[in-house]
Coordinates of N, CA and C and ligand atoms in Angstrom, one line a residue:
M1 N -23.9 -15.2 2.0 CA -23.6 -14.2 1.0 C -22.0 -13.9 0.8
A2 N -21.7 -13.6 -0.5 CA -20.4 -13.4 -0.8 C -19.7 -12.2 0.0
N3 N -18.4 -12.2 0.3 CA -17.8 -11.1 1.1 C -17.7 -9.9 0.0
K4 N -17.8 -8.8 0.7 CA -17.5 -7.6 -0.1 C -16.0 -7.2 0.0
V5 N -15.5 -6.8 -1.1 CA -14.2 -6.3 -0.9 C -14.1 -4.8 -1.1
N6 N -13.8 -4.3 0.3 CA -13.8 -2.8 0.3 C -12.4 -2.3 0.2
H7 N -11.5 -2.9 1.1 CA -10.1 -2.4 1.3 C -9.1 -3.4 0.9
I8 N -8.2 -3.2 -0.1 CA -7.3 -4.2 -0.5 C -5.9 -3.5 -0.1
A9 N -5.0 -4.4 0.6 CA -3.7 -3.9 0.8 C -2.8 -4.8 0.1
I10 N -1.7 -4.3 -0.5 CA -0.6 -5.2 -1.1 C 0.7 -4.9 -0.8
V11 N 1.5 -5.9 -0.5 CA 2.9 -5.9 -0.1 C 3.6 -6.0 -1.6
M12 N 3.8 -5.0 -2.3 CA 4.5 -5.2 -3.7 C 5.9 -5.7 -3.7
D13 N 5.9 -6.9 -3.5 CA 7.5 -7.5 -3.3 C 8.0 -8.3 -4.5
G14 N 9.3 -8.1 -4.7 CA 9.8 -9.0 -5.8 C 10.4 -8.1 -6.9
N15 N 10.5 -6.9 -7.0 CA 11.1 -6.1 -8.0 C 12.6 -6.5 -8.3
G16 N 13.2 -6.4 -7.3 CA 14.7 -6.7 -7.4 C 15.0 -8.1 -8.1
R17 N 14.3 -9.1 -7.6 CA 14.4 -10.5 -8.2 C 14.0 -10.5 -9.6
W18 N 12.8 -9.7 -10.0 CA 12.4 -9.7 -11.3 C 13.5 -9.3 -12.2
A19 N 14.1 -8.2 -11.8 CA 15.1 -7.6 -12.6 C 16.4 -8.5 -12.8
Q20 N 16.9 -9.1 -11.6 CA 17.9 -9.9 -11.5 C 17.8 -11.2 -12.3
N21 N 16.5 -11.7 -12.4 CA 16.2 -12.9 -13.3 C 16.5 -12.4 -14.6
R22 N 16.5 -11.3 -15.1 CA 16.7 -10.8 -16.4 C 18.1 -10.4 -16.7
G23 N 19.0 -10.5 -15.7 CA 20.4 -9.8 -15.8 C 20.5 -8.4 -15.8
R24 N 19.4 -7.9 -15.2 CA 19.4 -6.3 -15.0 C 19.6 -5.9 -13.7
Q25 N 19.8 -4.7 -13.6 CA 20.0 -3.9 -12.2 C 18.5 -4.0 -11.4
R26 N 18.7 -4.1 -10.2 CA 17.5 -4.1 -9.2 C 16.5 -3.1 -9.6
I27 N 17.2 -1.9 -9.9 CA 16.3 -0.5 -10.2 C 15.2 -0.7 -11.3
A28 N 15.8 -1.7 -12.3 CA 14.9 -1.8 -13.4 C 13.5 -2.5 -12.9
G29 N 13.8 -3.2 -11.9 CA 12.5 -3.9 -11.4 C 11.6 -2.8 -10.7
H30 N 12.2 -1.8 -10.1 CA 11.5 -0.9 -9.4 C 10.6 0.0 -10.5
E31 N 11.3 0.3 -11.6 CA 10.8 1.1 -12.6 C 9.5 0.3 -13.3
R32 N 9.7 -1.1 -13.4 CA 8.7 -1.8 -14.1 C 7.5 -1.9 -13.1
G33 N 7.8 -2.0 -11.8 CA 7.0 -2.1 -10.6 C 6.0 -0.9 -10.6
A34 N 6.5 0.2 -10.8 CA 5.7 1.6 -10.9 C 4.8 1.4 -11.9
E35 N 5.0 0.8 -13.0 CA 4.1 0.7 -14.1 C 2.8 -0.2 -13.7
I36 N 3.2 -1.1 -12.9 CA 2.2 -2.1 -12.4 C 1.2 -1.6 -11.5
V37 N 1.8 -0.5 -10.7 CA 1.0 0.2 -9.8 C -0.2 0.9 -10.6
R38 N 0.0 1.4 -11.7 CA -0.9 2.2 -12.6 C -1.8 1.1 -13.0
D39 N -1.4 0.0 -13.4 CA -2.4 -1.1 -14.0 C -3.4 -1.5 -12.9
I40 N -2.8 -1.9 -11.6 CA -3.6 -2.3 -10.6 C -4.6 -1.1 -10.1
T41 N -4.2 0.1 -10.0 CA -5.0 1.2 -9.6 C -6.1 1.3 -10.5
T42 N -5.8 1.2 -11.7 CA -7.0 1.5 -12.8 C -8.0 0.3 -12.7
F43 N -7.5 -1.0 -12.4 CA -8.5 -2.0 -12.1 C -9.3 -1.8 -10.9
C44 N -8.8 -1.3 -9.8 CA -9.4 -1.2 -8.5 C -10.4 0.1 -8.8
S45 N -9.9 1.1 -9.5 CA -10.7 2.3 -9.6 C -12.0 2.0 -10.4
D46 N -11.9 1.0 -11.5 CA -13.1 0.6 -12.2 C -14.0 -0.5 -11.6
H47 N -13.4 -1.0 -10.5 CA -14.2 -1.9 -9.8 C -15.4 -1.2 -8.7
K48 N -16.5 -1.5 -8.9 CA -17.5 -0.9 -8.2 C -17.4 -1.0 -6.7
E49 N -16.8 -2.0 -6.2 CA -16.9 -2.5 -4.9 C -15.7 -1.8 -4.1
I50 N -14.5 -1.8 -4.7 CA -13.2 -1.5 -4.1 C -13.2 0.1 -3.8
K51 N -13.0 0.3 -2.6 CA -13.0 1.8 -2.2 C -11.5 2.3 -1.8
Q52 N -10.7 1.3 -1.4 CA -9.5 1.6 -1.0 C -8.4 0.7 -1.4
L53 N -7.2 1.2 -1.9 CA -6.2 0.3 -2.3 C -4.9 0.9 -1.6
T54 N -4.3 0.1 -0.7 CA -3.1 0.6 0.2 C -2.0 -0.3 -0.2
L55 N -0.8 0.4 -0.9 CA 0.2 -0.2 -1.5 C 1.4 0.1 -0.7
Y56 N 2.4 -1.0 -0.4 CA 3.5 -0.8 0.4 C 4.5 -0.5 -0.6
A57 N 5.0 0.7 -0.6 CA 6.1 1.2 -1.5 C 7.5 1.3 -0.9
F58 N 7.5 1.8 0.4 CA 8.8 2.0 0.9 C 8.6 1.8 2.6
S59 N 9.3 0.7 3.1 CA 9.1 0.6 4.5 C 10.1 1.3 5.6
T60 N 9.9 1.2 6.7 CA 10.8 2.0 7.7 C 12.1 1.2 7.7
E61 N 12.0 -0.1 7.3 CA 13.4 -0.9 7.3 C 14.0 -0.7 5.9
N62 N 13.5 -0.3 4.9 CA 14.1 -0.2 3.6 C 15.3 0.8 3.6
W63 N 15.4 1.6 4.6 CA 16.6 2.4 4.6 C 18.0 1.7 4.7
K64 N 17.6 0.4 5.1 CA 19.0 -0.5 5.3 C 19.6 -0.7 3.9
R65 N 19.0 -0.6 2.9 CA 19.5 -0.8 1.5 C 20.5 0.0 1.1
P66 N 21.3 -0.4 0.2 CA 22.4 0.5 -0.3 C 22.0 1.8 -0.8
A67 N 22.7 2.9 -0.4 CA 22.2 4.3 -0.6 C 21.9 4.6 -2.0
L68 N 22.6 4.0 -3.0 CA 22.1 4.4 -4.3 C 20.7 3.7 -4.6
E69 N 20.3 2.6 -4.1 CA 19.0 2.1 -4.4 C 17.9 3.0 -3.7
V70 N 18.2 3.3 -2.4 CA 17.4 4.3 -1.7 C 17.2 5.5 -2.5
E71 N 18.3 6.0 -3.0 CA 18.2 7.3 -3.8 C 17.2 7.1 -5.1
F72 N 17.5 6.0 -5.6 CA 16.8 5.8 -6.8 C 15.4 5.5 -6.6
L73 N 15.0 4.9 -5.5 CA 13.5 5.0 -5.2 C 12.9 6.2 -4.8
M74 N 13.7 7.1 -4.2 CA 13.2 8.4 -3.8 C 12.9 9.3 -5.1
K75 N 13.9 9.2 -6.1 CA 13.7 10.0 -7.3 C 12.5 9.3 -8.1
L76 N 12.3 8.0 -8.1 CA 11.3 7.3 -8.9 C 9.9 7.8 -8.4
L77 N 9.9 7.9 -6.9 CA 8.7 8.2 -6.3 C 8.2 9.6 -6.7
G78 N 9.1 10.7 -6.7 CA 8.8 11.9 -7.0 C 8.3 12.0 -8.5
K79 N 9.2 11.3 -9.4 CA 8.8 11.2 -11.0 C 7.4 10.5 -11.1
Y80 N 7.2 9.6 -10.4 CA 5.9 8.9 -10.5 C 4.7 9.7 -10.2
L81 N 4.8 10.4 -8.9 CA 3.5 11.2 -8.5 C 3.4 12.5 -9.6
K82 N 4.4 13.0 -10.0 CA 4.4 14.1 -11.0 C 3.5 13.6 -12.3
K83 N 4.1 12.5 -12.7 CA 3.5 11.8 -14.0 C 2.1 11.5 -13.8
E84 N 1.7 10.9 -12.5 CA 0.5 10.4 -12.3 C -0.8 11.3 -12.1
L85 N -0.4 12.5 -11.8 CA -1.4 13.5 -11.4 C -2.7 13.6 -12.4
P86 N -2.4 13.7 -13.7 CA -3.6 13.7 -14.7 C -4.4 12.3 -14.6
F87 N -3.6 11.1 -14.3 CA -4.2 9.9 -14.1 C -5.2 9.9 -12.9
Y88 N -4.8 10.5 -11.8 CA -5.6 10.4 -10.6 C -6.9 11.3 -10.8
L89 N -6.5 12.5 -11.5 CA -7.5 13.4 -11.6 C -8.7 12.9 -12.7
N90 N -8.3 12.2 -13.8 CA -9.1 11.7 -14.8 C -9.9 10.6 -14.3
N91 N -9.3 9.8 -13.3 CA -9.9 8.6 -12.9 C -10.7 8.9 -11.4
N92 N -10.6 10.1 -11.0 CA -11.3 10.4 -9.8 C -10.7 9.7 -8.6
V93 N -9.4 9.5 -8.7 CA -8.7 8.7 -7.6 C -8.2 9.7 -6.6
K94 N -8.4 9.5 -5.4 CA -7.8 10.3 -4.3 C -6.4 9.7 -3.7
F95 N -5.3 10.5 -3.9 CA -4.1 9.9 -3.5 C -3.9 10.3 -2.0
K96 N -3.2 9.3 -1.3 CA -3.0 9.7 0.1 C -1.6 8.9 0.5
A97 N -0.9 9.7 1.4 CA 0.5 8.9 1.8 C 0.2 8.5 3.2
I98 N 0.5 7.4 3.6 CA 0.7 6.9 4.9 C 2.1 6.6 5.3
G99 N 2.5 6.9 6.5 CA 3.7 6.6 6.9 C 4.4 8.1 7.3
D100 N 5.8 7.8 7.7 CA 6.3 9.2 8.4 C 7.0 9.7 7.2
I101 N 6.5 10.7 6.5 CA 7.2 11.3 5.2 C 8.2 12.5 5.6
S102 N 8.2 12.7 7.0 CA 9.1 13.9 7.5 C 10.5 13.5 7.3
K103 N 10.8 12.2 7.0 CA 12.2 11.8 6.8 C 12.7 11.8 5.4
F104 N 11.8 12.3 4.5 CA 12.0 12.4 3.1 C 12.5 13.8 3.1
S105 N 13.1 14.1 1.7 CA 13.8 15.5 1.4 C 12.5 16.5 1.3
R106 N 12.8 17.6 1.6 CA 11.8 18.7 1.5 C 11.1 18.7 0.2
K107 N 11.9 18.5 -0.8 CA 11.3 18.5 -2.2 C 10.3 17.4 -2.4
L108 N 10.7 16.2 -2.1 CA 9.9 15.0 -2.1 C 8.5 15.3 -1.2
Q109 N 8.8 15.7 -0.1 CA 7.6 16.1 0.8 C 6.5 16.9 0.2
K110 N 7.1 17.9 -0.5 CA 6.2 18.9 -1.1 C 5.5 18.2 -2.4
I111 N 6.1 17.4 -3.0 CA 5.5 16.8 -4.3 C 4.3 15.8 -3.6
I112 N 4.5 15.1 -2.6 CA 3.6 14.3 -1.9 C 2.3 15.0 -1.4
T113 N 2.6 16.1 -0.6 CA 1.5 16.8 0.0 C 0.7 17.5 -1.1
A114 N 1.4 18.0 -2.2 CA 0.7 18.7 -3.5 C -0.1 17.8 -4.0
T115 N 0.3 16.4 -4.1 CA -0.6 15.4 -4.8 C -1.7 15.1 -3.8
E116 N -1.6 15.1 -2.6 CA -2.7 14.8 -1.8 C -3.7 16.0 -2.0
E117 N -3.1 17.2 -2.0 CA -4.0 18.5 -1.9 C -4.8 18.5 -3.2
Q118 N -4.1 18.2 -4.4 CA -4.6 18.3 -5.7 C -5.8 17.3 -5.9
T119 N -5.6 16.2 -5.3 CA -6.7 15.1 -5.5 C -7.7 14.9 -4.3
K120 N -7.7 15.8 -3.4 CA -8.5 15.7 -2.2 C -9.9 15.7 -2.6
K121 N -10.4 16.3 -3.6 CA -11.8 16.4 -3.9 C -12.3 15.3 -4.7
C122 N -11.5 14.3 -5.1 CA -11.7 13.1 -5.8 C -12.5 12.3 -5.1
T123 N -13.6 11.5 -5.5 CA -14.5 10.8 -4.6 C -14.6 9.3 -5.2
G124 N -13.6 8.9 -6.0 CA -13.6 7.4 -6.2 C -12.7 6.7 -5.4
L125 N -12.0 5.8 -5.8 CA -11.0 5.1 -5.1 C -10.1 6.0 -4.4
T126 N -9.6 5.6 -3.2 CA -8.6 6.1 -2.6 C -7.4 5.3 -2.8
Q127 N -6.3 5.7 -3.3 CA -5.0 5.0 -3.4 C -4.1 5.6 -2.3
S128 N -3.8 4.7 -1.4 CA -2.8 5.1 -0.4 C -1.5 4.5 -0.7
L129 N -0.3 5.3 -0.6 CA 1.0 4.7 -0.8 C 1.7 4.6 0.6
A130 N 2.1 3.6 0.9 CA 2.8 3.5 2.3 C 4.2 4.0 2.0
L131 N 4.6 5.0 2.6 CA 5.9 5.6 2.3 C 6.7 5.9 3.5
N132 N 8.0 5.4 3.8 CA 8.5 5.3 5.0 C 7.6 4.8 6.1
Y133 N 6.8 3.7 5.9 CA 5.8 3.3 6.6 C 6.3 1.9 7.3
G134 N 5.8 1.8 8.6 CA 6.2 0.8 9.4 C 4.8 0.7 10.4
A135 N 4.2 -0.5 10.5 CA 3.2 -0.5 11.3 C 3.3 -0.1 12.8
R136 N 4.6 -0.6 13.2 CA 4.9 -0.2 14.7 C 5.1 1.3 14.8
N137 N 5.8 1.8 13.9 CA 6.0 3.4 13.8 C 4.7 4.1 13.8
E138 N 3.7 3.6 12.9 CA 2.5 4.1 12.8 C 1.7 4.1 14.2
L139 N 2.0 2.9 14.8 CA 1.1 2.8 16.1 C 1.7 3.7 17.2
V140 N 3.0 3.8 17.3 CA 3.8 4.7 18.3 C 3.3 6.1 18.0
R141 N 3.4 6.5 16.8 CA 3.0 7.9 16.5 C 1.6 8.2 16.8
A142 N 0.7 7.2 16.6 CA -0.8 7.3 16.8 C -1.0 7.6 18.4
V143 N -0.3 6.6 19.1 CA -0.5 6.6 20.6 C -0.1 8.1 21.3
N144 N 1.0 8.5 20.6 CA 1.6 9.9 21.1 C 0.6 11.0 20.7
R145 N -0.2 10.8 19.6 CA -1.0 11.8 19.2 C -2.3 11.8 20.1
I146 N -2.7 10.7 20.8 CA -3.9 10.8 21.6 C -3.7 11.6 23.0
D147 N -4.6 12.6 23.0 CA -4.5 13.5 24.2 C -5.8 13.2 25.0
K148 N -5.8 12.4 25.9 CA -7.0 12.1 26.6 C -6.8 11.9 28.1
P149 N -6.4 13.0 28.8 CA -6.0 12.9 30.2 C -7.3 12.4 31.1
C150 N -8.6 12.6 30.5 CA -9.7 12.4 31.4 C -9.8 10.8 31.6
C151 N -9.6 9.9 30.6 CA -10.2 8.7 30.7 C -9.3 7.8 29.9
E152 N -9.8 6.4 29.9 CA -9.0 5.4 29.3 C -9.1 5.5 27.6
V153 N -7.9 5.1 27.1 CA -7.7 5.2 25.5 C -8.5 4.0 25.1
T154 N -9.4 4.2 24.1 CA -10.1 2.9 23.5 C -9.6 2.5 22.2
E155 N -10.1 1.3 21.8 CA -9.7 0.8 20.4 C -9.9 2.0 19.4
N156 N -11.2 2.6 19.5 CA -11.6 3.7 18.5 C -10.7 4.8 18.6
D157 N -10.2 5.1 19.8 CA -9.3 6.2 19.8 C -7.8 5.9 18.9
I158 N -7.5 4.7 19.2 CA -6.1 4.3 18.4 C -6.6 4.2 16.9
A159 N -7.5 3.5 16.6 CA -7.9 3.2 15.1 C -7.9 4.7 14.4
S160 N -8.6 5.8 15.2 CA -8.8 7.0 14.4 C -7.6 7.8 14.4
A161 N -6.6 7.3 15.3 CA -5.3 8.2 15.3 C -4.3 7.6 14.2
L162 N -4.6 6.3 13.7 CA -3.5 5.9 12.9 C -3.7 6.5 11.5
D163 N -2.6 6.3 10.8 CA -2.5 7.1 9.3 C -3.6 6.3 8.4
C164 N -3.7 5.1 8.6 CA -4.7 4.3 7.8 C -5.9 3.8 8.8
K165 N -7.1 4.4 8.5 CA -8.1 4.3 9.5 C -9.0 3.0 9.2
K166 N -9.0 2.5 8.0 CA -10.0 1.4 7.6 C -9.3 0.0 7.8
D167 N -10.0 -0.6 8.2 CA -9.7 -2.2 8.2 C -9.3 -2.9 6.9
V168 N -8.5 -3.6 6.8 CA -8.2 -4.3 5.5 C -9.1 -5.5 5.4
D169 N -9.6 -5.7 4.4 CA -10.4 -7.0 3.9 C -9.5 -8.0 3.4
L170 N -8.8 -7.6 2.4 CA -8.0 -8.5 1.5 C -6.4 -8.0 1.6
F171 N -5.5 -8.8 2.1 CA -4.0 -8.5 2.2 C -3.4 -9.4 1.3
I172 N -2.8 -8.9 0.3 CA -2.1 -9.8 -0.7 C -0.5 -9.3 -0.6
R173 N 0.4 -10.5 -0.6 CA 1.8 -10.3 -0.8 C 2.2 -10.9 -2.1
T174 N 2.8 -10.2 -2.9 CA 3.5 -11.0 -4.0 C 4.8 -11.3 -3.8
G175 N 5.6 -12.1 -4.5 CA 7.0 -12.3 -4.5 C 7.3 -13.5 -3.6
G176 N 6.5 -14.4 -3.3 CA 6.6 -15.7 -2.6 C 7.1 -15.8 -1.1
D177 N 7.1 -14.6 -0.5 CA 7.5 -14.9 0.9 C 6.1 -14.7 1.6
H178 N 6.1 -15.5 2.9 CA 4.9 -15.5 3.7 C 5.0 -14.7 5.0
R179 N 5.2 -13.4 4.8 CA 5.5 -12.7 6.0 C 4.8 -11.4 5.9
L180 N 4.6 -10.5 6.9 CA 3.8 -9.2 7.0 C 4.7 -8.1 6.7
S181 N 6.0 -8.2 7.2 CA 7.1 -7.2 7.0 C 6.5 -5.9 7.6
N182 N 5.8 -5.9 8.8 CA 5.6 -4.8 9.5 C 4.6 -3.9 8.8
Y183 N 3.6 -4.5 8.0 CA 2.6 -3.7 7.3 C 1.1 -3.8 7.8
L184 N 0.6 -2.8 8.0 CA -0.8 -2.7 8.6 C -1.3 -3.8 9.5
L185 N -0.5 -3.8 10.6 CA -0.7 -5.0 11.6 C -2.0 -4.7 12.4
W186 N -2.2 -3.6 12.7 CA -3.6 -3.2 13.4 C -4.8 -3.5 12.5
Q187 N -4.7 -2.9 11.3 CA -5.8 -2.8 10.2 C -6.0 -4.3 9.8
S188 N -5.2 -5.0 9.8 CA -5.2 -6.4 9.1 C -5.6 -7.6 10.2
A189 N -6.0 -7.1 11.4 CA -6.5 -8.1 12.4 C -7.3 -9.1 11.8
Y190 N -8.3 -8.7 11.1 CA -9.1 -9.8 10.5 C -9.2 -9.9 8.9
A191 N -8.0 -9.5 8.4 CA -8.0 -9.6 7.0 C -7.8 -10.8 6.5
E192 N -8.2 -11.2 5.3 CA -7.8 -12.5 4.5 C -6.5 -12.4 4.0
L193 N -5.7 -13.4 4.2 CA -4.2 -13.3 3.7 C -4.1 -14.0 2.4
F194 N -3.4 -13.5 1.5 CA -3.3 -14.1 0.2 C -1.7 -14.0 0.0
F195 N -1.1 -15.0 -0.4 CA 0.4 -14.8 -0.8 C 0.5 -15.6 -2.3
T196 N 1.2 -14.9 -3.1 CA 1.4 -15.3 -4.5 C 3.0 -15.4 -4.9
D197 N 3.3 -16.4 -5.6 CA 4.7 -16.4 -5.9 C 5.1 -15.4 -7.1
T198 N 4.0 -14.9 -7.7 CA 4.2 -14.0 -8.7 C 5.0 -12.7 -8.2
L199 N 6.1 -12.2 -9.1 CA 6.9 -11.3 -8.7 C 6.0 -9.9 -9.0
W200 N 6.2 -8.9 -8.2 CA 5.2 -7.8 -8.4 C 5.3 -7.1 -9.9
P201 N 6.4 -7.1 -10.5 CA 6.3 -6.7 -11.8 C 5.6 -7.6 -12.8
D202 N 5.3 -8.7 -12.5 CA 4.4 -9.7 -13.4 C 3.1 -9.8 -12.9
F203 N 2.6 -9.0 -11.7 CA 1.3 -9.1 -11.3 C 0.4 -8.5 -12.2
T204 N -0.8 -9.0 -12.4 CA -1.7 -8.5 -13.3 C -3.1 -8.5 -12.7
S205 N -4.0 -7.7 -13.3 CA -5.4 -7.5 -12.8 C -6.1 -8.9 -13.0
V206 N -5.6 -9.7 -13.9 CA -6.2 -11.0 -14.1 C -6.1 -11.8 -12.8
E207 N -4.9 -11.7 -12.4 CA -4.6 -12.5 -11.0 C -5.2 -11.9 -9.9
L208 N -5.4 -10.4 -9.9 CA -6.1 -9.9 -8.8 C -7.3 -10.4 -8.8
E209 N -8.1 -10.3 -10.0 CA -9.5 -10.8 -10.1 C -9.8 -12.3 -9.6
S210 N -8.8 -13.1 -9.8 CA -9.0 -14.4 -9.4 C -8.8 -14.6 -8.0
I211 N -7.8 -13.8 -7.2 CA -7.8 -13.7 -5.8 C -9.2 -13.2 -5.1
I212 N -9.7 -12.2 -5.8 CA -10.8 -11.6 -5.3 C -12.0 -12.8 -5.3
S213 N -12.0 -13.5 -6.4 CA -13.1 -14.5 -6.6 C -12.9 -15.4 -5.4
D214 N -11.7 -15.8 -5.2 CA -11.4 -16.8 -4.0 C -11.8 -16.2 -2.7
F215 N -11.4 -15.0 -2.5 CA -11.8 -14.2 -1.4 C -13.3 -14.2 -1.1
R216 N -14.0 -14.1 -2.1 CA -15.5 -14.0 -1.9 C -16.1 -15.2 -1.3
T217 N -15.5 -16.4 -1.6 CA -16.0 -17.7 -1.0 C -15.6 -18.1 0.3
I218 N -14.6 -17.3 0.9 CA -14.3 -17.7 2.4 C -15.3 -17.3 3.2
E219 N -15.5 -18.1 4.4 CA -16.3 -17.8 5.3 C -15.6 -16.9 6.4
R220 N -16.0 -15.6 6.5 CA -15.4 -14.8 7.4 C -16.2 -14.7 8.6
R221 N -15.7 -15.2 9.7 CA -16.5 -15.3 11.0 C -16.3 -14.3 12.0
F222 N -15.2 -13.6 11.9 CA -14.8 -12.6 13.0 C -14.9 -13.1 14.3
G223 N -14.6 -14.3 14.6 CA -14.7 -15.0 15.9 C -16.1 -15.4 16.4
G224 N -17.1 -15.2 15.4 CA -18.3 -15.7 15.9 C -18.6 -17.2 15.2
I225 N -19.8 -17.6 15.1 CA -20.1 -18.9 14.5 C -21.0 -18.7 13.3
K226 N -21.1 -19.5 12.3 CA -22.1 -19.1 11.2 C -23.1 -20.2 11.3
Ligands
IPE301 C1 9.7 -4.5 -3.4 O1 10.6 -5.2 -4.1 C2 10.0 -3.1 -3.5 C3 10.6 -2.4 -2.3 C4 10.9 -2.9 -1.2 C5 10.8 -1.0 -2.6 P1 12.1 -5.7 -3.6 O2 13.1 -4.5 -3.8 O3 12.1 -5.9 -2.2 O4 12.4 -6.9 -4.5 P2 13.0 -8.3 -4.0 O5 12.1 -8.7 -2.9 O6 14.4 -8.0 -3.5 O7 13.0 -9.2 -5.1
IPE302 C1 8.4 -5.3 2.1 O1 9.2 -5.7 1.2 C2 8.2 -3.6 1.9 C3 7.8 -3.2 0.6 C4 7.3 -4.0 -0.3 C5 7.9 -1.8 0.5 P1 10.8 -6.2 1.8 O2 11.5 -6.8 0.5 O3 11.4 -4.8 2.3 O4 10.5 -7.2 2.9 P2 11.4 -8.3 3.5 O5 12.7 -7.5 3.9 O6 11.5 -9.2 2.5 O7 10.7 -8.8 4.6
MG303 MG1 11.8 -7.7 -1.1

């Protein structure tokens, strides 16, 4: 039987190179990248099988970038969330942030939590944005949250203390590099990994559809035999 695609995670990489290839500043790539988020979210929300789309927008390591780029990304995120609210509501999309947003400005934190609050009754696709997210940071925060003096901590205890609680079925990275960059390490234990050279601003729902078709044909054994 063909694999079901419930949870897709994407490392949206290649914005800077997309802009530089056009002789433009890196930030132009981030702007274009934000538009692609809308296209891909629309596709996933219209797809009857996909329940969750988790997008890597800013990593715990991305603070190392020049201050101006980081500042631009923070502004873009605030602008994006404000602009997208009607889109979320009209498409019944629930927005969720994963990652440690306490490191963001008060103003940005408010926009993030307000968007979560305002879309919490949506029952269609869940779009999670990974914001100041690192899988190791998530795991450390999860472990510190578990209060179980009575007995041993189980896999379930950890999984349910993580920001992102669902296992990933399909893990995609755009931009040509073959690495995980600290993304959803626990949840991707049995994900199918797809890497494409397409830079994120050039990524389309047609390419996503073709990746999903390939994903369907893979024999997922989860350590068993078929
Ligand atoms: C991904 O694109 C977006 C973020 C990390 C915020 P990059 O900005 O990493 O683009 P490249 O990889 O340098 O081209
Ligand atoms: C991963 O891309 C993070 C996001 C897409 C948000 P990076 O461009 O930061 O990853 P590395 O540095 O190439 O591993
Ligand atoms: Mg990159």
